Tab-separated table of N, CA and C in Angstrom:
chain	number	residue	atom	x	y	z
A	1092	UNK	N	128.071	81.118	22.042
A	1092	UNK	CA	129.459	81.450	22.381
A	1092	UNK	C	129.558	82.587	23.382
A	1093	UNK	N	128.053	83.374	23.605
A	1093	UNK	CA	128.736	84.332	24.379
A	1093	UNK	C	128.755	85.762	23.978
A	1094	UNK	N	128.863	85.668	22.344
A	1094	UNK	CA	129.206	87.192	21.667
A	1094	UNK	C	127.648	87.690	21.876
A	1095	UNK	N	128.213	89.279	22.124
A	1095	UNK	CA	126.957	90.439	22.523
A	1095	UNK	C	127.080	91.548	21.368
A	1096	UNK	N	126.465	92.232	21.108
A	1096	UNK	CA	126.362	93.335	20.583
A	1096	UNK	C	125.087	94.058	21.177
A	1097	UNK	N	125.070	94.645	21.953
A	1097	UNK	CA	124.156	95.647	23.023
A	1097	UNK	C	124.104	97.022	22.663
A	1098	UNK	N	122.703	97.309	22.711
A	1098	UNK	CA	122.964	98.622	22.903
A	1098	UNK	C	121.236	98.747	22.825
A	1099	UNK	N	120.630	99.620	24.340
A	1099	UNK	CA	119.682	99.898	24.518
A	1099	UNK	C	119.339	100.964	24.966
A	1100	UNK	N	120.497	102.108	25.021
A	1100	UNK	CA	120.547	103.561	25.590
A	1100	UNK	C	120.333	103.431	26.905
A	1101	UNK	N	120.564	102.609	28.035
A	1101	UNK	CA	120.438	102.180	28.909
A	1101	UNK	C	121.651	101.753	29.834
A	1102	UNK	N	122.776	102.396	30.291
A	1102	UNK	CA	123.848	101.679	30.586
A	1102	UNK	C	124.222	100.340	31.307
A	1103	UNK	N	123.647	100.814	32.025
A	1103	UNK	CA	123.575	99.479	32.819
A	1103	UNK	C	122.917	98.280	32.825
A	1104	UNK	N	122.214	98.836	31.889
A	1104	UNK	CA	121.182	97.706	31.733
A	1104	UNK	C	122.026	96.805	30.502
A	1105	UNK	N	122.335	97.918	29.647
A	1105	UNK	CA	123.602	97.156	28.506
A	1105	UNK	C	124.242	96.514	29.467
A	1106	UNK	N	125.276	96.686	30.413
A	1106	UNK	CA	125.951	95.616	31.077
A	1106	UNK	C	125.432	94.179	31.570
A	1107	UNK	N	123.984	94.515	32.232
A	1107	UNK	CA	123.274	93.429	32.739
A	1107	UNK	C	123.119	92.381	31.677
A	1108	UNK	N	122.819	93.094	29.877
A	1108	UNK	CA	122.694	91.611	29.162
A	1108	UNK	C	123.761	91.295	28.857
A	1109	UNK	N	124.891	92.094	28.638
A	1109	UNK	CA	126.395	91.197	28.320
A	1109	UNK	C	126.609	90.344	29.756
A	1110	UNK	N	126.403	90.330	30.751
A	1110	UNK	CA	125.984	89.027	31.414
A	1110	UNK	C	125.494	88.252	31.296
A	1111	UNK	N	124.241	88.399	30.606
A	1111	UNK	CA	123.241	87.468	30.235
A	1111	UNK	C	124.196	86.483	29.251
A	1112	UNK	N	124.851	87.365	28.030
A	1112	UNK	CA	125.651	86.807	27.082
A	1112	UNK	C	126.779	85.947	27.139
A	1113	UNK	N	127.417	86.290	28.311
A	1113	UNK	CA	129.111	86.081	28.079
A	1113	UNK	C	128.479	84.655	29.491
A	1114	UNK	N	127.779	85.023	30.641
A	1114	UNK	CA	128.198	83.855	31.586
A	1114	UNK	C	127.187	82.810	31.272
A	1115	UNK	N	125.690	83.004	29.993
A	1115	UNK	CA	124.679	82.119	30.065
A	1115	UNK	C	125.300	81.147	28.515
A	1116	UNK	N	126.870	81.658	27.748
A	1116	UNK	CA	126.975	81.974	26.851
A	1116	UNK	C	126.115	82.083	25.286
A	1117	UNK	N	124.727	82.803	25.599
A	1117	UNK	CA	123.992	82.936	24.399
A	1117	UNK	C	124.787	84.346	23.690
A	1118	UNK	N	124.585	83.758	22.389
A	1118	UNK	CA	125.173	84.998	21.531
A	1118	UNK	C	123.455	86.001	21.299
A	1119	UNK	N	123.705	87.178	21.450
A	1119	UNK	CA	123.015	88.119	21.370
A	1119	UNK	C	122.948	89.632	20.855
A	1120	UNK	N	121.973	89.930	19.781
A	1120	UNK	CA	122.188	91.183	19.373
A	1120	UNK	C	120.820	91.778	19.825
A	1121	UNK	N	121.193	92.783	20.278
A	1121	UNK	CA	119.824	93.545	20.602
A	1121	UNK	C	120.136	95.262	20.591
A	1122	UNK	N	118.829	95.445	19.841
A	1122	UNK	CA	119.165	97.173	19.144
A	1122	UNK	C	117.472	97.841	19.849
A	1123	UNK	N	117.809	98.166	20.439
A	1123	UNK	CA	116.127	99.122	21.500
A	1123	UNK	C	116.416	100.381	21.116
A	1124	UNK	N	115.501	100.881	20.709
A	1124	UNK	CA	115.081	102.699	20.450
A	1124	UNK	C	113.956	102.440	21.638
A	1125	UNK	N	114.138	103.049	22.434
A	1125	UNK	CA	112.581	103.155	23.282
A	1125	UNK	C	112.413	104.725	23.541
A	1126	UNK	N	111.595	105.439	24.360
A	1126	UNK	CA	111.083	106.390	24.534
A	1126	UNK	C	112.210	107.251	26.050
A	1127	UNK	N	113.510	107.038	25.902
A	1127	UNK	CA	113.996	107.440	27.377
A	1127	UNK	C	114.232	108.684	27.346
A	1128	UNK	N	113.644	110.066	26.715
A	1128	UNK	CA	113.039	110.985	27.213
A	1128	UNK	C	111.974	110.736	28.287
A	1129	UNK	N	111.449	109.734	28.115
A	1129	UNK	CA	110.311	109.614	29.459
A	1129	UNK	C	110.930	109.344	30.454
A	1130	UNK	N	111.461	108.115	30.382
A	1130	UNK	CA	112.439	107.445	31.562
A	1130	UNK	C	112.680	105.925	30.715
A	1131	UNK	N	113.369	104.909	31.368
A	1131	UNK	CA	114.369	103.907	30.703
A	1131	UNK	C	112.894	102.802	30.989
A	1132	UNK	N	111.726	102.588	31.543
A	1132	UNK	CA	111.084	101.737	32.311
A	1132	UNK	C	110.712	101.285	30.565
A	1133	UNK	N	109.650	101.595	30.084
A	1133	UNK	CA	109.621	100.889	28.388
A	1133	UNK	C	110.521	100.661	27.853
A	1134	UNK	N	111.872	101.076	27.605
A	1134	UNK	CA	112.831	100.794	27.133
A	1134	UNK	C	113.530	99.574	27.675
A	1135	UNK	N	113.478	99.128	28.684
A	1135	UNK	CA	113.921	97.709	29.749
A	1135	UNK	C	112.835	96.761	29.237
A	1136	UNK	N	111.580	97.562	29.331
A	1136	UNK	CA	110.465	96.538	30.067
A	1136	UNK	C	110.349	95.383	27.941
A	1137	UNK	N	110.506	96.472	27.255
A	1137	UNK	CA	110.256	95.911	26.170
A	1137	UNK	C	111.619	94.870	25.824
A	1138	UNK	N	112.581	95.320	25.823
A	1138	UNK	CA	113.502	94.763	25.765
A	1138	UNK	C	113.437	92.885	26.176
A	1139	UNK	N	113.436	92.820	27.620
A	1139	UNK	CA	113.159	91.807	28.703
A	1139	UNK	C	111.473	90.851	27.457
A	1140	UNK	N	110.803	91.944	27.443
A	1140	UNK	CA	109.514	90.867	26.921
A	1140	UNK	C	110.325	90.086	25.263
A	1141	UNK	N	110.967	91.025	24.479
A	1141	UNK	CA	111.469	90.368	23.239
A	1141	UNK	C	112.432	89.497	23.756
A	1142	UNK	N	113.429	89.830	24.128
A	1142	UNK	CA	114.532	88.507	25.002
A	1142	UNK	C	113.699	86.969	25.247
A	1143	UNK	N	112.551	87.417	25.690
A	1143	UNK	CA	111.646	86.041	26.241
A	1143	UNK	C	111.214	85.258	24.890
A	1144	UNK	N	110.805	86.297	24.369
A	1144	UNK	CA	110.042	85.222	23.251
A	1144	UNK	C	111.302	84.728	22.396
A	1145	UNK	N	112.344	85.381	22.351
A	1145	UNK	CA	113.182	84.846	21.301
A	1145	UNK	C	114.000	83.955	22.079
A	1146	UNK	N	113.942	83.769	23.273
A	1146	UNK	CA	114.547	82.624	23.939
A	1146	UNK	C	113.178	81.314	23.847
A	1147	UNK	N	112.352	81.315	24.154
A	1147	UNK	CA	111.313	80.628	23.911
A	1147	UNK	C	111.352	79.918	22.810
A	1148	UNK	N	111.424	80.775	21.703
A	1148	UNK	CA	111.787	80.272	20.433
A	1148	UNK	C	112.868	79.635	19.832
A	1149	UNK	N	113.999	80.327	20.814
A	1149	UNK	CA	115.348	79.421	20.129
A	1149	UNK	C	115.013	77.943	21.127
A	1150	UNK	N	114.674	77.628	21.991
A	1150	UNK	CA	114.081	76.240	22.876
A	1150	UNK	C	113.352	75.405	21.706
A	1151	UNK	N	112.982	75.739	20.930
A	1151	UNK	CA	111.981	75.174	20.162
A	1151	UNK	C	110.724	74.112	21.307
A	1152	UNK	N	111.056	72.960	20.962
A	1152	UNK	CA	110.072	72.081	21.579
A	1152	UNK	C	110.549	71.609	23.281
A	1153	UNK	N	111.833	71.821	22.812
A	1153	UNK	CA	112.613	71.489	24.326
A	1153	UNK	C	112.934	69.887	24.536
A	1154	UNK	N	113.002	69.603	23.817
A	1154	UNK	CA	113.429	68.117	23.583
A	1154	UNK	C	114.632	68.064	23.974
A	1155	UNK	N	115.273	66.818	24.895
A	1155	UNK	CA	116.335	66.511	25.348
A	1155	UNK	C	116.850	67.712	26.563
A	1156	UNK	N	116.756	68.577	26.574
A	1156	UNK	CA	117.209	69.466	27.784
A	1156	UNK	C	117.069	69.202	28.583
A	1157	UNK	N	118.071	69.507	29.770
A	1157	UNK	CA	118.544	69.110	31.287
A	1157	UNK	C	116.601	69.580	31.852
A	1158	UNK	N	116.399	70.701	31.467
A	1158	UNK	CA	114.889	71.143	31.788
A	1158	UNK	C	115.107	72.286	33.493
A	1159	UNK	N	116.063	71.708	34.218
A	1159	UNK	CA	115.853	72.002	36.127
A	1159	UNK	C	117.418	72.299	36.020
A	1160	UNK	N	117.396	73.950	36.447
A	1160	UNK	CA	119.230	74.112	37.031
A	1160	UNK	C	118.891	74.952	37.920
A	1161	UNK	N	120.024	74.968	38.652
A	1161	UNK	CA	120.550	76.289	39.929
A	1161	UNK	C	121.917	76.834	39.362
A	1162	UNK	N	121.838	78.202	39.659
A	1162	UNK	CA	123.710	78.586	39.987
A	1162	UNK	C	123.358	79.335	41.370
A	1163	UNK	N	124.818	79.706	42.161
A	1163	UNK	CA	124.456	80.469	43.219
A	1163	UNK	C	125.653	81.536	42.693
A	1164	UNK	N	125.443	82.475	42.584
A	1164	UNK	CA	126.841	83.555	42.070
A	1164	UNK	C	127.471	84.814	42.782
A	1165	UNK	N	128.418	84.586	43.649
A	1165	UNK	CA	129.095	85.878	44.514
A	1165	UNK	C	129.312	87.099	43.357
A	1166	UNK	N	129.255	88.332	44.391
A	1166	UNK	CA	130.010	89.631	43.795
A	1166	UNK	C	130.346	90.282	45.175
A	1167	UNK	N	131.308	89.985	45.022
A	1167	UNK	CA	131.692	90.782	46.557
A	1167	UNK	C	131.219	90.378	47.639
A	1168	UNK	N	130.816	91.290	48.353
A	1168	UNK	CA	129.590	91.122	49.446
A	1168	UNK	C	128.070	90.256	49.177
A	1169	UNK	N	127.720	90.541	47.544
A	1169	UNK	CA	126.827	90.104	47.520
A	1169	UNK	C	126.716	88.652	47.069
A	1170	UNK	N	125.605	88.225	46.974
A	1170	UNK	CA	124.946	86.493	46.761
A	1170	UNK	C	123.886	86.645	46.246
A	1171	UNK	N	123.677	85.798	44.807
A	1171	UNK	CA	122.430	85.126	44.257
A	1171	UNK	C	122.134	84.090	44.279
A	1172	UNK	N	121.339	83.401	44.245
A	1172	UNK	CA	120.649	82.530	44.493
A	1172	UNK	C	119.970	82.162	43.139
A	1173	UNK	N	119.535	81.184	42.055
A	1173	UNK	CA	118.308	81.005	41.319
A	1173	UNK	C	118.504	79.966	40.883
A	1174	UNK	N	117.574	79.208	40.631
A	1174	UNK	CA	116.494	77.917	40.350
A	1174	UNK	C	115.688	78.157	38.876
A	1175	UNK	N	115.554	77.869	38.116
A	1175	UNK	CA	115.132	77.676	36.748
A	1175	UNK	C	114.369	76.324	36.558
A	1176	UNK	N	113.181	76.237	35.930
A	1176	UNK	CA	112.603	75.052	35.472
A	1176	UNK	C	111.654	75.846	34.231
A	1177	UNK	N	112.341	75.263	32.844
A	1177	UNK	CA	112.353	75.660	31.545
A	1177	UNK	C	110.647	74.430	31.504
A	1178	UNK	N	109.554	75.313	31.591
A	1178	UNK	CA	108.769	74.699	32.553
A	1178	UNK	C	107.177	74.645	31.443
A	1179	UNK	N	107.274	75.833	30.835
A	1179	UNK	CA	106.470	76.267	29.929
A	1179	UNK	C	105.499	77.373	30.786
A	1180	UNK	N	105.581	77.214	31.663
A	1180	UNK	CA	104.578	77.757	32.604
A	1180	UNK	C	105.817	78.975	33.509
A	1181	UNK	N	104.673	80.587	33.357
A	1181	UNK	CA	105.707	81.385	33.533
A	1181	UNK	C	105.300	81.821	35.611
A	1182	UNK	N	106.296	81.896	35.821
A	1182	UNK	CA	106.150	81.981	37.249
A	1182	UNK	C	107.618	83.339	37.705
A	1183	UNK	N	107.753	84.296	39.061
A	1183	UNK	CA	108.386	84.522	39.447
A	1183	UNK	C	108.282	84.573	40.393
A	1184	UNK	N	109.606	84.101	41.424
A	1184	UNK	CA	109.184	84.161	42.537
A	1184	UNK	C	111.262	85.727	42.882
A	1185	UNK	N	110.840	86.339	43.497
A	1185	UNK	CA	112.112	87.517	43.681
A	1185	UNK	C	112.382	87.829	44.597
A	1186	UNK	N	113.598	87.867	45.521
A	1186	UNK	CA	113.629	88.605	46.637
A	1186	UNK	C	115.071	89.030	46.492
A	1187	UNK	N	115.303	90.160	47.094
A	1187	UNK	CA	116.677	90.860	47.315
A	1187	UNK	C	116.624	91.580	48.604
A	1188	UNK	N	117.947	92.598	48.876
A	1188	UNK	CA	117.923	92.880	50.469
A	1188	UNK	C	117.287	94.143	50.251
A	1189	UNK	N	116.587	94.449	51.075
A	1189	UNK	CA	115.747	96.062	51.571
A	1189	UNK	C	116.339	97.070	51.762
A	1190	UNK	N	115.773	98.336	51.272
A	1190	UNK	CA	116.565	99.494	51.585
A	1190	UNK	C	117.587	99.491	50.516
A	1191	UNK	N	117.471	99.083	49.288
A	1191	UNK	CA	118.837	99.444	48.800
A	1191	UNK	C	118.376	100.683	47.547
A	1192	UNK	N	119.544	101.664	47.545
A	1192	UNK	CA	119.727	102.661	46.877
A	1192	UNK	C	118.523	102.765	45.737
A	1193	UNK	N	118.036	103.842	45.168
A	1193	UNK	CA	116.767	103.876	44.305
A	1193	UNK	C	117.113	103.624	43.065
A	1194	UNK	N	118.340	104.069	42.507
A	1194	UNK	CA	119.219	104.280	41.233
A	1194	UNK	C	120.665	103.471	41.258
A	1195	UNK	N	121.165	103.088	40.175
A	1195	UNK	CA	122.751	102.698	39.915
A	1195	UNK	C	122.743	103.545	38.599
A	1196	UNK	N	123.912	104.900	38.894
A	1196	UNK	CA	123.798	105.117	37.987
A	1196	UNK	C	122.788	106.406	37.581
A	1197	UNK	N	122.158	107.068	36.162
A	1197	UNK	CA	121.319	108.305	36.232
A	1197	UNK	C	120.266	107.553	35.806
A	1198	UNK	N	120.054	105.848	34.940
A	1198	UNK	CA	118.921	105.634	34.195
A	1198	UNK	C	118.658	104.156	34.855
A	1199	UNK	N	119.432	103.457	35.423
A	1199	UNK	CA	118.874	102.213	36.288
A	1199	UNK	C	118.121	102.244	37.769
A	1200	UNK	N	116.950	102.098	37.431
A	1200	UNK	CA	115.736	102.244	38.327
A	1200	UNK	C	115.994	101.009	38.663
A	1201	UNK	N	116.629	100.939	40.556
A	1201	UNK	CA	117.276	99.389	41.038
A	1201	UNK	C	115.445	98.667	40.833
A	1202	UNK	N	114.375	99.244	41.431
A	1202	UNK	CA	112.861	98.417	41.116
A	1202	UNK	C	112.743	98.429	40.099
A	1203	UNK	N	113.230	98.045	38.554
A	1203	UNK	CA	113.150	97.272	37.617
A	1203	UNK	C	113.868	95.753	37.177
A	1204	UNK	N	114.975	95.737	38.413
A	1204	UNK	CA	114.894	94.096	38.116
A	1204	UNK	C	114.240	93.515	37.947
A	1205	UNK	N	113.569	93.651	39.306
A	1205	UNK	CA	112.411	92.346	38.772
A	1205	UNK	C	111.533	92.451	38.102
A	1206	UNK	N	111.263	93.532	37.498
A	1206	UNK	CA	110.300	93.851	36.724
A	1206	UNK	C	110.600	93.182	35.170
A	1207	UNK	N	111.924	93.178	35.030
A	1207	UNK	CA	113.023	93.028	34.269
A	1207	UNK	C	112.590	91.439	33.644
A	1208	UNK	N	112.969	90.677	34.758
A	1208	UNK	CA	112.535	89.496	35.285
A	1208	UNK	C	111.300	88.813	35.061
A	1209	UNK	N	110.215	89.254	35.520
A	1209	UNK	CA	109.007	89.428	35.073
A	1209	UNK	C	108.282	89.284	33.907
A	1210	UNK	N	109.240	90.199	32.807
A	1210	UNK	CA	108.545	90.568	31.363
A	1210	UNK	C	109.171	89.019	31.091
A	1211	UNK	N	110.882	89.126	31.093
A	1211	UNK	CA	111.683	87.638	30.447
A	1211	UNK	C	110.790	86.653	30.769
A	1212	UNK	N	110.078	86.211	31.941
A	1212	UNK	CA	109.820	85.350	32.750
A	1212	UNK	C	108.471	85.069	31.640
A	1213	UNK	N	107.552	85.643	31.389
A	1213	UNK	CA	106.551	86.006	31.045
A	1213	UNK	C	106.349	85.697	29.645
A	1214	UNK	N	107.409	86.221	28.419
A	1214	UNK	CA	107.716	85.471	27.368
A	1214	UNK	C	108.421	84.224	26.892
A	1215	UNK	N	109.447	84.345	28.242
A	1215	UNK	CA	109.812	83.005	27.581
A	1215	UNK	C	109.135	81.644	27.880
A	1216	UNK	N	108.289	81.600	29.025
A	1216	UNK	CA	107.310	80.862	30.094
A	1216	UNK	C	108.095	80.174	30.743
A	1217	UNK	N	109.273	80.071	32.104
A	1217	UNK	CA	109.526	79.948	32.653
A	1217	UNK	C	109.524	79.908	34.257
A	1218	UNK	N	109.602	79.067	35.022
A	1218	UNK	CA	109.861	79.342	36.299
A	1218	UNK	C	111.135	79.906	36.528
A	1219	UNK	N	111.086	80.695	37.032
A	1219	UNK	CA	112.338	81.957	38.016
A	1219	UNK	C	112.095	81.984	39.668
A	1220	UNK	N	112.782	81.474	39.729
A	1220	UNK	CA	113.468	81.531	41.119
A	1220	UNK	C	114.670	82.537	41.129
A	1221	UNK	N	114.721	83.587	41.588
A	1221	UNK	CA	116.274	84.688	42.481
A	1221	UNK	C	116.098	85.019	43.976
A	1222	UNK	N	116.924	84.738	44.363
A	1222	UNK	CA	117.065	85.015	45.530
A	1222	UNK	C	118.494	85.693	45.825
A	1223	UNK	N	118.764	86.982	46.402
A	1223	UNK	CA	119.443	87.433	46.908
A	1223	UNK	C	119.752	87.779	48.322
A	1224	UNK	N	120.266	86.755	49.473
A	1224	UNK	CA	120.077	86.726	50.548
A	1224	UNK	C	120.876	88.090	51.363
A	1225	UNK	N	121.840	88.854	51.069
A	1225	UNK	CA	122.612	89.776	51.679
A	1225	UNK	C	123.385	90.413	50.263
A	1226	UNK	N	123.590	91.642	50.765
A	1226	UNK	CA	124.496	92.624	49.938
A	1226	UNK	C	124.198	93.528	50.250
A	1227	UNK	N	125.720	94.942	49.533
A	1227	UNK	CA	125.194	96.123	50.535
A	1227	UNK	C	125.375	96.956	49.285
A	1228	UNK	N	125.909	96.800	48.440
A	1228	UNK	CA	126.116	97.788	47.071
A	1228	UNK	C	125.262	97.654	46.022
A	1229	UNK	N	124.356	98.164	45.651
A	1229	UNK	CA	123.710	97.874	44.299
A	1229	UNK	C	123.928	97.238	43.471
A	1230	UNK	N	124.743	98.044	42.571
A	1230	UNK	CA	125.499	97.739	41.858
A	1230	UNK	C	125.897	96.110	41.591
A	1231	UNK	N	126.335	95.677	42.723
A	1231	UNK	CA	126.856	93.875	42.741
A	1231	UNK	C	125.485	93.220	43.090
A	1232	UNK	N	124.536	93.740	44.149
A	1232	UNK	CA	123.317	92.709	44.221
A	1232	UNK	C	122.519	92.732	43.091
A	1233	UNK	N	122.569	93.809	41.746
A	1233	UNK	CA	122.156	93.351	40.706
A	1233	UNK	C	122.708	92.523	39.655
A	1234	UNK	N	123.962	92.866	39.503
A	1234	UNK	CA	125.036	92.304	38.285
A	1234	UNK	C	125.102	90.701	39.137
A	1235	UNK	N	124.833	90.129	40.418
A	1235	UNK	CA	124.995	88.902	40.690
A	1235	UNK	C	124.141	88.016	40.648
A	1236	UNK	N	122.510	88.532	39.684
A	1236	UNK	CA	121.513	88.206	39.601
A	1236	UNK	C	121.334	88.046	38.043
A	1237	UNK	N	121.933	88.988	37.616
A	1237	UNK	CA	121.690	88.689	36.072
A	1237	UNK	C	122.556	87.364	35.889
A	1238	UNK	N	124.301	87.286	36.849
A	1238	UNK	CA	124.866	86.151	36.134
A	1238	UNK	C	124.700	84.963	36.776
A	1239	UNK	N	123.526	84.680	38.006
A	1239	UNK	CA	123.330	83.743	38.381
A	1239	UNK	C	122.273	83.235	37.210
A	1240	UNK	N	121.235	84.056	37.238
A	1240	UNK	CA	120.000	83.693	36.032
A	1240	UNK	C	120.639	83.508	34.891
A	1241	UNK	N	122.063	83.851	34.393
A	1241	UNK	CA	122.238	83.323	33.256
A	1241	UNK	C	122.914	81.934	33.372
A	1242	UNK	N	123.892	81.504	34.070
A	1242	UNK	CA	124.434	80.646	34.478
A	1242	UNK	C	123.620	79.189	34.682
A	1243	UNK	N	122.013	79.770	35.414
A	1243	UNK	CA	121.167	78.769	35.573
A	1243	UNK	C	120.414	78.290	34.387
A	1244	UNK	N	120.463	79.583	33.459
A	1244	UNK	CA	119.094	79.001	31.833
A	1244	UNK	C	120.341	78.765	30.996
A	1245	UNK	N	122.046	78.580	31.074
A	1245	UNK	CA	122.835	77.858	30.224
A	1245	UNK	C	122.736	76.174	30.821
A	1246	UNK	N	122.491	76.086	31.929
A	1246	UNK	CA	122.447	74.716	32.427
A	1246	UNK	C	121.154	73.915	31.996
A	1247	UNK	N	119.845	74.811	32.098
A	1247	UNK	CA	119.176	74.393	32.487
A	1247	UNK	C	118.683	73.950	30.752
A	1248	UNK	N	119.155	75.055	29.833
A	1248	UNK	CA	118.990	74.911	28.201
A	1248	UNK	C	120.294	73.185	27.554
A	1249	UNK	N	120.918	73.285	28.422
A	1249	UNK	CA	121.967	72.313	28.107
A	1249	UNK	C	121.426	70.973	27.563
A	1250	UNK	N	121.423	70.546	26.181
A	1250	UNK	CA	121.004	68.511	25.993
A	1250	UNK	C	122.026	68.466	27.144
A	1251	UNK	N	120.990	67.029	27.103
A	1251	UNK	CA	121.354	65.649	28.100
A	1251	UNK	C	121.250	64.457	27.358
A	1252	UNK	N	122.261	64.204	26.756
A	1252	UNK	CA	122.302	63.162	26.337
A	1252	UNK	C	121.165	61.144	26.973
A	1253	UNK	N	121.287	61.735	27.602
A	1253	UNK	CA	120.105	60.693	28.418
A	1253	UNK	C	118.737	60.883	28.371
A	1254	UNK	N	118.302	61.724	28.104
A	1254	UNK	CA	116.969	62.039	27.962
A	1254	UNK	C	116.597	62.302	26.366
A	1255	UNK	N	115.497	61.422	26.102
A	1255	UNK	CA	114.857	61.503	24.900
A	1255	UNK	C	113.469	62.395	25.057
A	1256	UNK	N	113.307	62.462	24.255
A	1256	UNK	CA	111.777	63.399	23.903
A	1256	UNK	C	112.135	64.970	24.704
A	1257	UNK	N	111.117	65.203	25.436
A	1257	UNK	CA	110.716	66.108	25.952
A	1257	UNK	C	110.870	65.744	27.917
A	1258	UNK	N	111.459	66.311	28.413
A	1258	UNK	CA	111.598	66.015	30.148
A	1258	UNK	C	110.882	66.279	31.189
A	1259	UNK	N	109.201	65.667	30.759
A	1259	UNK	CA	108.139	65.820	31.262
A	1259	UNK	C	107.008	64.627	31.322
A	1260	UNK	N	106.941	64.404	32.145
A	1260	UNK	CA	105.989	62.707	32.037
A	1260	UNK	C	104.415	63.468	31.233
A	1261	UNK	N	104.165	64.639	30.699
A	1261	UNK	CA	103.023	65.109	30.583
A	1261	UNK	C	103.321	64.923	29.086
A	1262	UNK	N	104.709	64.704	28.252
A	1262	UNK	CA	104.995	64.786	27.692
A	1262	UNK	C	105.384	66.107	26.564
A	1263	UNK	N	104.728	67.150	27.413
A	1263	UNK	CA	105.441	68.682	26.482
A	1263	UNK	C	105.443	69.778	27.822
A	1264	UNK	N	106.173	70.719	27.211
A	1264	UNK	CA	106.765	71.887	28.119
A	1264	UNK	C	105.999	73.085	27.705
């Protein structure tokens, strides 16, 4: 449905999964104590690796799923781009525009998206495709990446009534 309950001492990063929540609509609770006296990077990075496996897991075998989606998602100025294939096999491929700001914010390190990305990518075993071709504000070239990637693993998690078994001539994912 969508419902979130967040909270990772992380602000923005809390925003990034109520995206995940509300536009991929997975319901999600997630409670992180991490170490952000150090800095927020374990506190994300762990986060992103549990997200994976418990998405992995709610997939179970993957039977009947669409398996292959895209969304492309504006914020303003900015554009995402991503491609999903619920694949079993974890892959990322990332690009966004250069030069952009180091921080959003006092605890979002903008070089942990993809890092972000990465861990999810990694547990849940997925192909990730993002692409962000232009933008000039942080802020939106990240938040248009979380709700393209969510937009794409609600499609891509979606039955298909047409497809039996598993959506792989290898026969598993």
């Amino acid at each position: 449905t969508g419902a979130a309950d967040i909270s990772t001492g992380v602000g923005f990063y809390d925003h990034m999964l109520h995206q995940i929540a509300k536009h991929g609509l997975f319901d999600l609770t997630v409670r992180t104590e991490g170490d952000l006296h150090i800095d927020a990077h374990h506190t994300m990075e762990d986060t992103a690796l549990a997200l994976g496996a418990a998405f992995r897991e709610a997939l179970g075998d993957r039977s009947g799923i669409r398996r292959f989606a895209d969304a492309k998602v504006p914020l303003d100025e900015a554009l995402a781009e991503v491609t999903v294939d619920i694949s079993g096999r974890p892959y990322l491929v990332h690009s966004e525009p250069e030069g952009m700001a180091p921080m959003i914010g006092r605890d979002y390190d903008t070089t942990m998206t993809r890092h972000i990305f990465e861990s999810f990518v990694a547990q849940a075993r997925i192909t990730l495709h993002v692409h962000v071709p232009y933008g000039r504000i942080p802020h939106h070239i990240v938040e248009c990446q979380f709700k393209a990637v969510a937009r794409a693993l609600r499609s891509a998690c979606e039955r298909d009534p047409r497809v039996t078994g598993v959506p792989s001539t290898k026969g598993t994912l």
